[in-house]
Amino acid sequence: MAEDLQKKVAELKDQGNKALTSGNTQEAIRLYGEAIKIDPTNHVLYSNRSAALAKAANYELALVDANKTVELKPDWVKGYSRKGTALSFLGRYEEAKAVYKEGLKLDPENQQLKDGVKDAESHLTGPAGSQPVGNPFAAPGVLDRIQRDPRTKGFLTQPDYMQKLKELQQNPQALGNYLQDPRIMTTLSVLLGVDLQQMGDEEMEDRTSSREPEPEPMEEEEEELTDAQKEAKEEKQKGNEAYKKKDFETALQHYDKAIELDPEDITFLTNKAAVYFEMDRIEDCIKESEKAIERGREVRADYKQIAKAFFRIGQAYFKQEKYKDAITYYNKSLTEHRTPEALKRCQEAEKLVKELETKAYIDPEKAEEEKAKGNDLFQKGAETSDGQ
């Protein structure tokens, strides 16, 4: 390919990436498509467009592009992740599981693929996990179960709740639109028989001081660690314990020691950023998260960990009431690894931006009131968060 065409493809790809991270998915899809017209054998372009299509909830086309990615570059692990994600969104969990396992043959230690297998298996029942779980909102006796549970009984008298429930019975994929509605999440908890609020991740969540912080659960050690790595894990645990006691200065000292012992583990950096967040040292939180992203790229850290660093920056900007910046970083997090919590926070920020813009246009004096409401929403969201 001529050098000028290569340059044009690179420009279109970069523009597409920027559009995707800023939340303009349709523009990203268009730009990736233009680049593909010039370079139809570039597997990265199909992969990026697959991510954009998935974010736009166009899962069928996302799967088409993911298939093309694997076809063009069968030894590239990210292609299997894209394909598995698209299949999962389509409810084809058995196929998704098989695809993730195919990717693990290329990279047995890839955490994103391992998590994909676990996620797919969690949606399967029957012999050897062979049968997909049905739509919980359309299960027989669903209204009776909601009526009998004291947590959800009162919802049945609320017209907007009943309208949402009816929509979910017809289209379970619409759940993504209602992740911010605590009534829907409580209902899902009742129907699935699990407490979704307690389903934490493996790293500390960002909490406000109104809730007692908890340390992140320790990850299972699957490979043999060096003495330095073991010592680093011990320092990390000490930092977690200090964090729980709100002894933030001591927590920082332990995390710094862990970083010194094992500089390739970026969770020490993101934990340190979480401490700065609690101390209201927001700029330090952002800088530490940026270090985690940079270091993570260098050592090829798992996409999930890098996504958390982006999410942490989004949380920091949200706390500063810089909602547009928050949206940018929530979207960067979602591009790396899609989680319900990041999607929920992004939707909250987008809603606040629209409300602020409308209020500012109609009554500029009310814009500041909306900012205050946004901060209150963030506080409440942190208290009920399932963790990052």
PDB file of C-alpha atoms in Angstrom, residues 46-347:
ATOM      1  CA  TYR A  46     -12.432  -4.704  12.052  1.00  0.00           C
ATOM      2  CA  SER A  47     -11.679  -5.279  15.739  1.00  0.00           C
ATOM      3  CA  ASN A  48     -12.187  -1.607  16.582  1.00  0.00           C
ATOM      4  CA  ARG A  49     -15.388  -1.413  14.556  1.00  0.00           C
ATOM      5  CA  SER A  50     -16.640  -4.550  16.300  1.00  0.00           C
ATOM      6  CA  ALA A  51     -16.112  -2.804  19.656  1.00  0.00           C
ATOM      7  CA  ALA A  52     -17.981   0.284  18.433  1.00  0.00           C
ATOM      8  CA  LEU A  53     -20.865  -1.797  17.059  1.00  0.00           C
ATOM      9  CA  ALA A  54     -21.134  -3.690  20.352  1.00  0.00           C
ATOM     10  CA  LYS A  55     -21.267  -0.430  22.246  1.00  0.00           C
ATOM     11  CA  ALA A  56     -24.048   0.705  19.915  1.00  0.00           C
ATOM     12  CA  ALA A  57     -25.909  -2.540  20.783  1.00  0.00           C
ATOM     13  CA  ASN A  58     -25.608  -3.751  17.180  1.00  0.00           C
ATOM     14  CA  TYR A  59     -24.391  -7.147  18.262  1.00  0.00           C
ATOM     15  CA  GLU A  60     -25.063  -9.048  15.033  1.00  0.00           C
ATOM     16  CA  LEU A  61     -22.790  -6.756  13.038  1.00  0.00           C
ATOM     17  CA  ALA A  62     -20.292  -6.700  15.887  1.00  0.00           C
ATOM     18  CA  LEU A  63     -20.070 -10.474  15.503  1.00  0.00           C
ATOM     19  CA  VAL A  64     -19.579 -10.178  11.740  1.00  0.00           C
ATOM     20  CA  ASP A  65     -16.596  -7.865  12.261  1.00  0.00           C
ATOM     21  CA  ALA A  66     -15.226 -10.054  15.058  1.00  0.00           C
ATOM     22  CA  ASN A  67     -15.380 -13.070  12.747  1.00  0.00           C
ATOM     23  CA  LYS A  68     -13.509 -11.109  10.103  1.00  0.00           C
ATOM     24  CA  THR A  69     -10.892 -10.121  12.673  1.00  0.00           C
ATOM     25  CA  VAL A  70     -10.226 -13.760  13.572  1.00  0.00           C
ATOM     26  CA  GLU A  71     -10.226 -14.749   9.900  1.00  0.00           C
ATOM     27  CA  LEU A  72      -7.595 -12.140   9.030  1.00  0.00           C
ATOM     28  CA  LYS A  73      -5.440 -12.673  12.148  1.00  0.00           C
ATOM     29  CA  PRO A  74      -6.170 -16.088  13.713  1.00  0.00           C
ATOM     30  CA  ASP A  75      -3.171 -15.812  16.052  1.00  0.00           C
ATOM     31  CA  TRP A  76      -4.327 -12.481  17.560  1.00  0.00           C
ATOM     32  CA  VAL A  77      -5.964 -13.018  20.952  1.00  0.00           C
ATOM     33  CA  LYS A  78      -8.007  -9.799  20.949  1.00  0.00           C
ATOM     34  CA  GLY A  79     -10.056 -11.101  18.026  1.00  0.00           C
ATOM     35  CA  TYR A  80     -11.332 -13.998  20.127  1.00  0.00           C
ATOM     36  CA  SER A  81     -12.218 -11.591  22.913  1.00  0.00           C
ATOM     37  CA  ARG A  82     -14.241  -9.455  20.480  1.00  0.00           C
ATOM     38  CA  LYS A  83     -16.032 -12.509  19.088  1.00  0.00           C
ATOM     39  CA  GLY A  84     -16.793 -13.929  22.520  1.00  0.00           C
ATOM     40  CA  THR A  85     -18.160 -10.584  23.671  1.00  0.00           C
ATOM     41  CA  ALA A  86     -20.487 -10.282  20.685  1.00  0.00           C
ATOM     42  CA  LEU A  87     -21.748 -13.832  21.150  1.00  0.00           C
ATOM     43  CA  SER A  88     -22.378 -13.193  24.848  1.00  0.00           C
ATOM     44  CA  PHE A  89     -24.407 -10.090  24.108  1.00  0.00           C
ATOM     45  CA  LEU A  90     -26.460 -12.180  21.683  1.00  0.00           C
ATOM     46  CA  GLY A  91     -27.120 -14.720  24.433  1.00  0.00           C
ATOM     47  CA  ARG A  92     -25.117 -17.424  22.635  1.00  0.00           C
ATOM     48  CA  TYR A  93     -23.137 -18.322  25.731  1.00  0.00           C
ATOM     49  CA  GLU A  94     -22.135 -21.853  24.771  1.00  0.00           C
ATOM     50  CA  GLU A  95     -20.519 -20.534  21.573  1.00  0.00           C
ATOM     51  CA  ALA A  96     -18.949 -17.642  23.475  1.00  0.00           C
ATOM     52  CA  LYS A  97     -17.385 -20.036  25.951  1.00  0.00           C
ATOM     53  CA  ALA A  98     -15.901 -22.106  23.111  1.00  0.00           C
ATOM     54  CA  VAL A  99     -14.451 -18.988  21.472  1.00  0.00           C
ATOM     55  CA  TYR A 100     -12.861 -17.756  24.695  1.00  0.00           C
ATOM     56  CA  LYS A 101     -11.312 -21.189  25.196  1.00  0.00           C
ATOM     57  CA  GLU A 102      -9.971 -21.107  21.633  1.00  0.00           C
ATOM     58  CA  GLY A 103      -8.258 -17.809  22.458  1.00  0.00           C
ATOM     59  CA  LEU A 104      -6.804 -19.288  25.639  1.00  0.00           C
ATOM     60  CA  LYS A 105      -4.989 -21.874  23.519  1.00  0.00           C
ATOM     61  CA  LEU A 106      -2.967 -18.947  22.152  1.00  0.00           C
ATOM     62  CA  ASP A 107      -2.549 -17.151  25.484  1.00  0.00           C
ATOM     63  CA  PRO A 108      -3.361 -19.445  28.445  1.00  0.00           C
ATOM     64  CA  GLU A 109      -2.779 -16.660  31.006  1.00  0.00           C
ATOM     65  CA  ASN A 110      -5.013 -14.041  29.376  1.00  0.00           C
ATOM     66  CA  GLN A 111      -7.247 -12.870  32.221  1.00  0.00           C
ATOM     67  CA  GLN A 112      -9.816 -11.237  29.970  1.00  0.00           C
ATOM     68  CA  LEU A 113     -10.442 -14.529  28.190  1.00  0.00           C
ATOM     69  CA  LYS A 114     -10.555 -16.405  31.502  1.00  0.00           C
ATOM     70  CA  ASP A 115     -13.129 -13.945  32.776  1.00  0.00           C
ATOM     71  CA  GLY A 116     -15.073 -14.420  29.548  1.00  0.00           C
ATOM     72  CA  VAL A 117     -15.251 -18.163  30.128  1.00  0.00           C
ATOM     73  CA  LYS A 118     -16.479 -17.639  33.699  1.00  0.00           C
ATOM     74  CA  ASP A 119     -19.074 -15.117  32.566  1.00  0.00           C
ATOM     75  CA  ALA A 120     -20.377 -17.429  29.847  1.00  0.00           C
ATOM     76  CA  GLU A 121     -20.527 -20.366  32.267  1.00  0.00           C
ATOM     77  CA  SER A 122     -22.491 -18.262  34.748  1.00  0.00           C
ATOM     78  CA  HIS A 123     -25.248 -17.980  32.144  1.00  0.00           C
ATOM     79  CA  LEU A 124     -25.382 -21.693  31.427  1.00  0.00           C
ATOM     80  CA  THR A 125     -27.269 -24.427  33.266  1.00  0.00           C
ATOM     81  CA  GLY A 126     -28.087 -28.082  32.696  1.00  0.00           C
ATOM     82  CA  PRO A 127     -25.677 -30.979  32.087  1.00  0.00           C
ATOM     83  CA  ALA A 128     -22.139 -29.629  31.926  1.00  0.00           C
ATOM     84  CA  GLY A 129     -23.530 -26.128  31.573  1.00  0.00           C
ATOM     85  CA  SER A 130     -25.076 -26.931  28.226  1.00  0.00           C
ATOM     86  CA  GLN A 131     -28.346 -25.036  28.391  1.00  0.00           C
ATOM     87  CA  PRO A 132     -28.702 -21.256  28.318  1.00  0.00           C
ATOM     88  CA  VAL A 133     -30.559 -19.561  31.127  1.00  0.00           C
ATOM     89  CA  GLY A 134     -33.887 -18.114  29.993  1.00  0.00           C
ATOM     90  CA  ASN A 135     -35.058 -14.544  30.412  1.00  0.00           C
ATOM     91  CA  PRO A 136     -35.545 -14.214  34.211  1.00  0.00           C
ATOM     92  CA  PHE A 137     -38.096 -11.446  33.718  1.00  0.00           C
ATOM     93  CA  ALA A 138     -40.280 -13.760  31.603  1.00  0.00           C
ATOM     94  CA  ALA A 139     -40.039 -16.841  33.810  1.00  0.00           C
ATOM     95  CA  PRO A 140     -43.267 -18.516  34.952  1.00  0.00           C
ATOM     96  CA  GLY A 141     -44.671 -16.998  38.136  1.00  0.00           C
ATOM     97  CA  VAL A 142     -42.419 -13.925  37.958  1.00  0.00           C
ATOM     98  CA  LEU A 143     -45.108 -11.532  39.227  1.00  0.00           C
ATOM     99  CA  ASP A 144     -45.880 -13.848  42.108  1.00  0.00           C
ATOM    100  CA  ARG A 145     -42.207 -13.913  43.125  1.00  0.00           C
ATOM    101  CA  ILE A 146     -42.008 -10.130  42.972  1.00  0.00           C
ATOM    102  CA  GLN A 147     -45.232  -9.860  44.995  1.00  0.00           C
ATOM    103  CA  ARG A 148     -44.029 -12.248  47.715  1.00  0.00           C
ATOM    104  CA  ASP A 149     -40.660 -10.603  48.294  1.00  0.00           C
ATOM    105  CA  PRO A 150     -40.851  -7.584  50.661  1.00  0.00           C
ATOM    106  CA  ARG A 151     -38.019  -5.883  48.773  1.00  0.00           C
ATOM    107  CA  THR A 152     -40.009  -5.738  45.523  1.00  0.00           C
ATOM    108  CA  LYS A 153     -43.667  -5.999  46.541  1.00  0.00           C
ATOM    109  CA  GLY A 154     -44.287  -2.250  46.481  1.00  0.00           C
ATOM    110  CA  PHE A 155     -42.877  -1.850  42.971  1.00  0.00           C
ATOM    111  CA  LEU A 156     -45.929  -3.481  41.399  1.00  0.00           C
ATOM    112  CA  THR A 157     -48.051  -0.408  42.175  1.00  0.00           C
ATOM    113  CA  GLN A 158     -45.709   1.897  40.225  1.00  0.00           C
ATOM    114  CA  PRO A 159     -46.726   2.368  36.557  1.00  0.00           C
ATOM    115  CA  ASP A 160     -43.247   3.229  35.265  1.00  0.00           C
ATOM    116  CA  TYR A 161     -41.817   0.130  36.927  1.00  0.00           C
ATOM    117  CA  MET A 162     -44.481  -2.076  35.359  1.00  0.00           C
ATOM    118  CA  GLN A 163     -43.747  -0.555  31.945  1.00  0.00           C
ATOM    119  CA  LYS A 164     -40.042  -1.334  32.317  1.00  0.00           C
ATOM    120  CA  LEU A 165     -40.807  -4.858  33.521  1.00  0.00           C
ATOM    121  CA  LYS A 166     -43.011  -5.469  30.488  1.00  0.00           C
ATOM    122  CA  GLU A 167     -40.255  -4.261  28.172  1.00  0.00           C
ATOM    123  CA  LEU A 168     -37.695  -6.538  29.851  1.00  0.00           C
ATOM    124  CA  GLN A 169     -40.053  -9.498  29.532  1.00  0.00           C
ATOM    125  CA  GLN A 170     -40.134  -8.919  25.788  1.00  0.00           C
ATOM    126  CA  ASN A 171     -36.503  -7.867  25.357  1.00  0.00           C
ATOM    127  CA  PRO A 172     -33.983  -8.805  28.097  1.00  0.00           C
ATOM    128  CA  GLN A 173     -31.265  -6.947  26.179  1.00  0.00           C
ATOM    129  CA  ALA A 174     -32.959  -3.725  27.324  1.00  0.00           C
ATOM    130  CA  LEU A 175     -31.547  -4.342  30.806  1.00  0.00           C
ATOM    131  CA  GLY A 176     -28.552  -2.188  29.898  1.00  0.00           C
ATOM    132  CA  ASN A 177     -30.878   0.816  29.750  1.00  0.00           C
ATOM    133  CA  TYR A 178     -32.004   0.330  33.348  1.00  0.00           C
ATOM    134  CA  LEU A 179     -28.828  -0.499  35.250  1.00  0.00           C
ATOM    135  CA  GLN A 180     -29.178   2.810  37.095  1.00  0.00           C
ATOM    136  CA  ASP A 181     -32.675   1.943  38.336  1.00  0.00           C
ATOM    137  CA  PRO A 182     -32.264   0.296  41.780  1.00  0.00           C
ATOM    138  CA  ARG A 183     -35.758  -1.211  41.512  1.00  0.00           C
ATOM    139  CA  ILE A 184     -34.794  -3.187  38.413  1.00  0.00           C
ATOM    140  CA  MET A 185     -31.516  -4.356  39.942  1.00  0.00           C
ATOM    141  CA  THR A 186     -33.314  -5.407  43.143  1.00  0.00           C
ATOM    142  CA  THR A 187     -35.866  -7.281  41.057  1.00  0.00           C
ATOM    143  CA  LEU A 188     -33.087  -9.064  39.180  1.00  0.00           C
ATOM    144  CA  SER A 189     -31.501 -10.010  42.505  1.00  0.00           C
ATOM    145  CA  VAL A 190     -34.798 -11.544  43.629  1.00  0.00           C
ATOM    146  CA  LEU A 191     -35.361 -13.426  40.380  1.00  0.00           C
ATOM    147  CA  LEU A 192     -31.807 -14.782  40.185  1.00  0.00           C
ATOM    148  CA  GLY A 193     -31.543 -15.503  43.889  1.00  0.00           C
ATOM    149  CA  VAL A 194     -28.297 -13.560  44.282  1.00  0.00           C
ATOM    150  CA  ASP A 195     -27.391 -10.242  45.891  1.00  0.00           C
ATOM    151  CA  LEU A 196     -26.047  -8.225  42.977  1.00  0.00           C
ATOM    152  CA  GLN A 197     -24.919  -5.471  45.335  1.00  0.00           C
ATOM    153  CA  GLN A 198     -22.414  -7.851  46.907  1.00  0.00           C
ATOM    154  CA  MET A 199     -20.908  -9.110  43.643  1.00  0.00           C
ATOM    155  CA  GLY A 200     -17.627  -7.214  43.923  1.00  0.00           C
ATOM    156  CA  ASP A 201     -14.622  -7.213  41.648  1.00  0.00           C
ATOM    157  CA  GLU A 202     -11.076  -8.120  42.573  1.00  0.00           C
ATOM    158  CA  GLU A 203      -9.900  -4.606  43.263  1.00  0.00           C
ATOM    159  CA  MET A 204     -10.931  -1.972  45.814  1.00  0.00           C
ATOM    160  CA  GLU A 205     -13.952   0.084  44.816  1.00  0.00           C
ATOM    161  CA  ASP A 206     -13.965   3.864  44.929  1.00  0.00           C
ATOM    162  CA  ARG A 207     -15.970   4.744  48.040  1.00  0.00           C
ATOM    163  CA  THR A 208     -16.886   8.026  49.610  1.00  0.00           C
ATOM    164  CA  SER A 209     -16.163   8.637  53.259  1.00  0.00           C
ATOM    165  CA  SER A 210     -19.840   8.086  54.071  1.00  0.00           C
ATOM    166  CA  ARG A 211     -19.311   4.357  53.741  1.00  0.00           C
ATOM    167  CA  GLU A 212     -16.755   2.244  55.546  1.00  0.00           C
ATOM    168  CA  PRO A 213     -14.176   1.171  52.939  1.00  0.00           C
ATOM    169  CA  GLU A 214     -13.309  -2.486  52.523  1.00  0.00           C
ATOM    170  CA  PRO A 215     -10.048  -3.913  51.223  1.00  0.00           C
ATOM    171  CA  GLU A 216      -9.994  -5.625  47.873  1.00  0.00           C
ATOM    172  CA  PRO A 217     -10.242  -9.415  48.041  1.00  0.00           C
ATOM    173  CA  MET A 218      -6.965 -11.151  47.408  1.00  0.00           C
ATOM    174  CA  GLU A 219      -6.623 -12.786  44.025  1.00  0.00           C
ATOM    175  CA  GLU A 220      -5.910 -16.492  43.826  1.00  0.00           C
ATOM    176  CA  GLU A 221      -2.282 -17.063  42.999  1.00  0.00           C
ATOM    177  CA  GLU A 222      -2.186 -19.298  39.933  1.00  0.00           C
ATOM    178  CA  GLU A 223       1.501 -19.094  39.106  1.00  0.00           C
ATOM    179  CA  GLU A 224       4.614 -19.459  41.194  1.00  0.00           C
ATOM    180  CA  LEU A 225       5.699 -16.108  42.584  1.00  0.00           C
ATOM    181  CA  THR A 226       9.189 -14.834  43.224  1.00  0.00           C
ATOM    182  CA  ASP A 227      10.166 -13.854  46.759  1.00  0.00           C
ATOM    183  CA  ALA A 228       9.895 -10.178  45.794  1.00  0.00           C
ATOM    184  CA  GLN A 229       6.411 -10.683  44.353  1.00  0.00           C
ATOM    185  CA  LYS A 230       5.286 -12.520  47.474  1.00  0.00           C
ATOM    186  CA  GLU A 231       6.612  -9.715  49.649  1.00  0.00           C
ATOM    187  CA  ALA A 232       4.860  -7.186  47.414  1.00  0.00           C
ATOM    188  CA  LYS A 233       1.553  -9.011  47.899  1.00  0.00           C
ATOM    189  CA  GLU A 234       2.088  -8.896  51.647  1.00  0.00           C
ATOM    190  CA  GLU A 235       2.697  -5.148  51.497  1.00  0.00           C
ATOM    191  CA  LYS A 236      -0.441  -4.796  49.428  1.00  0.00           C
ATOM    192  CA  GLN A 237      -2.459  -6.631  52.057  1.00  0.00           C
ATOM    193  CA  LYS A 238      -1.037  -4.395  54.780  1.00  0.00           C
ATOM    194  CA  GLY A 239      -2.029  -1.415  52.665  1.00  0.00           C
ATOM    195  CA  ASN A 240      -5.556  -2.782  52.314  1.00  0.00           C
ATOM    196  CA  GLU A 241      -5.817  -3.202  56.075  1.00  0.00           C
ATOM    197  CA  ALA A 242      -4.640   0.356  56.666  1.00  0.00           C
ATOM    198  CA  TYR A 243      -7.087   1.593  54.032  1.00  0.00           C
ATOM    199  CA  LYS A 244      -9.936  -0.121  55.844  1.00  0.00           C
ATOM    200  CA  LYS A 245      -8.965   1.697  59.026  1.00  0.00           C
ATOM    201  CA  LYS A 246      -8.785   4.974  57.080  1.00  0.00           C
ATOM    202  CA  ASP A 247      -5.093   5.213  57.917  1.00  0.00           C
ATOM    203  CA  PHE A 248      -4.397   6.493  54.449  1.00  0.00           C
ATOM    204  CA  GLU A 249      -0.802   7.648  54.952  1.00  0.00           C
ATOM    205  CA  THR A 250       0.182   4.178  56.171  1.00  0.00           C
ATOM    206  CA  ALA A 251      -1.683   2.602  53.255  1.00  0.00           C
ATOM    207  CA  LEU A 252       0.297   4.747  50.812  1.00  0.00           C
ATOM    208  CA  GLN A 253       3.579   3.681  52.414  1.00  0.00           C
ATOM    209  CA  HIS A 254       2.719  -0.008  51.996  1.00  0.00           C
ATOM    210  CA  TYR A 255       1.592   0.435  48.395  1.00  0.00           C
ATOM    211  CA  ASP A 256       4.806   2.337  47.593  1.00  0.00           C
ATOM    212  CA  LYS A 257       6.812  -0.528  49.046  1.00  0.00           C
ATOM    213  CA  ALA A 258       4.799  -3.013  46.963  1.00  0.00           C
ATOM    214  CA  ILE A 259       5.491  -0.968  43.808  1.00  0.00           C
ATOM    215  CA  GLU A 260       9.203  -0.941  44.623  1.00  0.00           C
ATOM    216  CA  LEU A 261       9.215  -4.738  45.014  1.00  0.00           C
ATOM    217  CA  ASP A 262       7.072  -5.536  41.961  1.00  0.00           C
ATOM    218  CA  PRO A 263       6.781  -2.577  39.570  1.00  0.00           C
ATOM    219  CA  GLU A 264       4.948  -4.643  36.935  1.00  0.00           C
ATOM    220  CA  ASP A 265       1.792  -5.163  38.999  1.00  0.00           C
ATOM    221  CA  ILE A 266      -0.314  -2.108  38.218  1.00  0.00           C
ATOM    222  CA  THR A 267      -2.953  -2.911  40.848  1.00  0.00           C
ATOM    223  CA  PHE A 268      -0.606  -1.356  43.402  1.00  0.00           C
ATOM    224  CA  LEU A 269      -0.786   1.901  41.438  1.00  0.00           C
ATOM    225  CA  THR A 270      -4.572   1.817  41.081  1.00  0.00           C
ATOM    226  CA  ASN A 271      -4.941   1.027  44.791  1.00  0.00           C
ATOM    227  CA  LYS A 272      -2.746   3.993  45.565  1.00  0.00           C
ATOM    228  CA  ALA A 273      -4.964   6.116  43.303  1.00  0.00           C
ATOM    229  CA  ALA A 274      -7.993   4.899  45.277  1.00  0.00           C
ATOM    230  CA  VAL A 275      -6.409   6.153  48.491  1.00  0.00           C
ATOM    231  CA  TYR A 276      -5.794   9.573  46.943  1.00  0.00           C
ATOM    232  CA  PHE A 277      -9.445   9.577  45.865  1.00  0.00           C
ATOM    233  CA  GLU A 278     -10.531   9.040  49.469  1.00  0.00           C
ATOM    234  CA  MET A 279      -8.191  11.804  50.638  1.00  0.00           C
ATOM    235  CA  ASP A 280      -9.744  14.183  48.079  1.00  0.00           C
ATOM    236  CA  ARG A 281      -6.349  14.480  46.408  1.00  0.00           C
ATOM    237  CA  ILE A 282      -8.050  14.193  43.055  1.00  0.00           C
ATOM    238  CA  GLU A 283      -5.166  15.378  40.873  1.00  0.00           C
ATOM    239  CA  ASP A 284      -2.879  12.810  42.503  1.00  0.00           C
ATOM    240  CA  CYS A 285      -5.537  10.159  41.919  1.00  0.00           C
ATOM    241  CA  ILE A 286      -5.607  11.014  38.222  1.00  0.00           C
ATOM    242  CA  LYS A 287      -1.824  11.078  37.906  1.00  0.00           C
ATOM    243  CA  GLU A 288      -1.435   7.724  39.647  1.00  0.00           C
ATOM    244  CA  SER A 289      -4.083   6.181  37.400  1.00  0.00           C
ATOM    245  CA  GLU A 290      -2.314   7.566  34.341  1.00  0.00           C
ATOM    246  CA  LYS A 291       0.904   5.956  35.572  1.00  0.00           C
ATOM    247  CA  ALA A 292      -0.961   2.649  35.882  1.00  0.00           C
ATOM    248  CA  ILE A 293      -2.199   2.925  32.285  1.00  0.00           C
ATOM    249  CA  GLU A 294       1.238   3.811  30.937  1.00  0.00           C
ATOM    250  CA  ARG A 295       2.935   1.066  32.908  1.00  0.00           C
ATOM    251  CA  GLY A 296       0.198  -1.391  32.007  1.00  0.00           C
ATOM    252  CA  ARG A 297       0.774  -0.772  28.305  1.00  0.00           C
ATOM    253  CA  GLU A 298       4.489  -1.318  28.749  1.00  0.00           C
ATOM    254  CA  VAL A 299       4.156  -4.666  30.521  1.00  0.00           C
ATOM    255  CA  ARG A 300       1.107  -5.783  28.517  1.00  0.00           C
ATOM    256  CA  ALA A 301      -1.108  -5.883  31.576  1.00  0.00           C
ATOM    257  CA  ASP A 302      -4.567  -7.396  31.336  1.00  0.00           C
ATOM    258  CA  TYR A 303      -7.111  -5.145  29.620  1.00  0.00           C
ATOM    259  CA  LYS A 304      -9.360  -5.419  32.648  1.00  0.00           C
ATOM    260  CA  GLN A 305      -6.777  -3.772  34.918  1.00  0.00           C
ATOM    261  CA  ILE A 306      -6.163  -0.977  32.422  1.00  0.00           C
ATOM    262  CA  ALA A 307      -9.931  -0.477  32.159  1.00  0.00           C
ATOM    263  CA  LYS A 308     -10.076   0.019  35.921  1.00  0.00           C
ATOM    264  CA  ALA A 309      -7.428   2.715  35.766  1.00  0.00           C
ATOM    265  CA  PHE A 310      -9.465   4.566  33.128  1.00  0.00           C
ATOM    266  CA  PHE A 311     -12.587   4.079  35.260  1.00  0.00           C
ATOM    267  CA  ARG A 312     -10.793   5.523  38.288  1.00  0.00           C
ATOM    268  CA  ILE A 313      -9.953   8.684  36.302  1.00  0.00           C
ATOM    269  CA  GLY A 314     -13.594   8.914  35.273  1.00  0.00           C
ATOM    270  CA  GLN A 315     -14.613   8.691  38.920  1.00  0.00           C
ATOM    271  CA  ALA A 316     -12.168  11.443  39.807  1.00  0.00           C
ATOM    272  CA  TYR A 317     -13.544  13.794  37.160  1.00  0.00           C
ATOM    273  CA  PHE A 318     -17.102  12.963  38.230  1.00  0.00           C
ATOM    274  CA  LYS A 319     -16.217  13.928  41.786  1.00  0.00           C
ATOM    275  CA  GLN A 320     -14.883  17.233  40.432  1.00  0.00           C
ATOM    276  CA  GLU A 321     -18.201  17.665  38.573  1.00  0.00           C
ATOM    277  CA  LYS A 322     -16.317  17.611  35.255  1.00  0.00           C
ATOM    278  CA  TYR A 323     -18.903  15.348  33.712  1.00  0.00           C
ATOM    279  CA  LYS A 324     -17.762  15.585  30.091  1.00  0.00           C
ATOM    280  CA  ASP A 325     -14.243  14.542  31.082  1.00  0.00           C
ATOM    281  CA  ALA A 326     -15.748  11.745  33.161  1.00  0.00           C
ATOM    282  CA  ILE A 327     -17.691  10.505  30.130  1.00  0.00           C
ATOM    283  CA  THR A 328     -14.500  10.420  28.067  1.00  0.00           C
ATOM    284  CA  TYR A 329     -12.708   8.209  30.571  1.00  0.00           C
ATOM    285  CA  TYR A 330     -15.708   5.988  31.310  1.00  0.00           C
ATOM    286  CA  ASN A 331     -15.859   5.323  27.576  1.00  0.00           C
ATOM    287  CA  LYS A 332     -12.143   4.572  27.471  1.00  0.00           C
ATOM    288  CA  SER A 333     -12.726   2.072  30.259  1.00  0.00           C
ATOM    289  CA  LEU A 334     -15.616   0.498  28.358  1.00  0.00           C
ATOM    290  CA  THR A 335     -13.471   0.225  25.243  1.00  0.00           C
ATOM    291  CA  GLU A 336     -10.931  -1.827  27.181  1.00  0.00           C
ATOM    292  CA  HIS A 337     -13.386  -3.953  29.180  1.00  0.00           C
ATOM    293  CA  ARG A 338     -17.144  -3.550  29.336  1.00  0.00           C
ATOM    294  CA  THR A 339     -18.625  -3.667  32.847  1.00  0.00           C
ATOM    295  CA  PRO A 340     -22.138  -2.782  34.080  1.00  0.00           C
ATOM    296  CA  GLU A 341     -20.741  -0.333  36.632  1.00  0.00           C
ATOM    297  CA  ALA A 342     -18.749   1.685  34.078  1.00  0.00           C
ATOM    298  CA  LEU A 343     -21.738   1.726  31.741  1.00  0.00           C
ATOM    299  CA  LYS A 344     -24.039   2.865  34.551  1.00  0.00           C
ATOM    300  CA  ARG A 345     -21.726   5.700  35.616  1.00  0.00           C
ATOM    301  CA  CYS A 346     -21.261   6.796  32.010  1.00  0.00           C
ATOM    302  CA  GLN A 347     -25.023   6.942  31.521  1.00  0.00           C
TER     303      GLN A 347
END
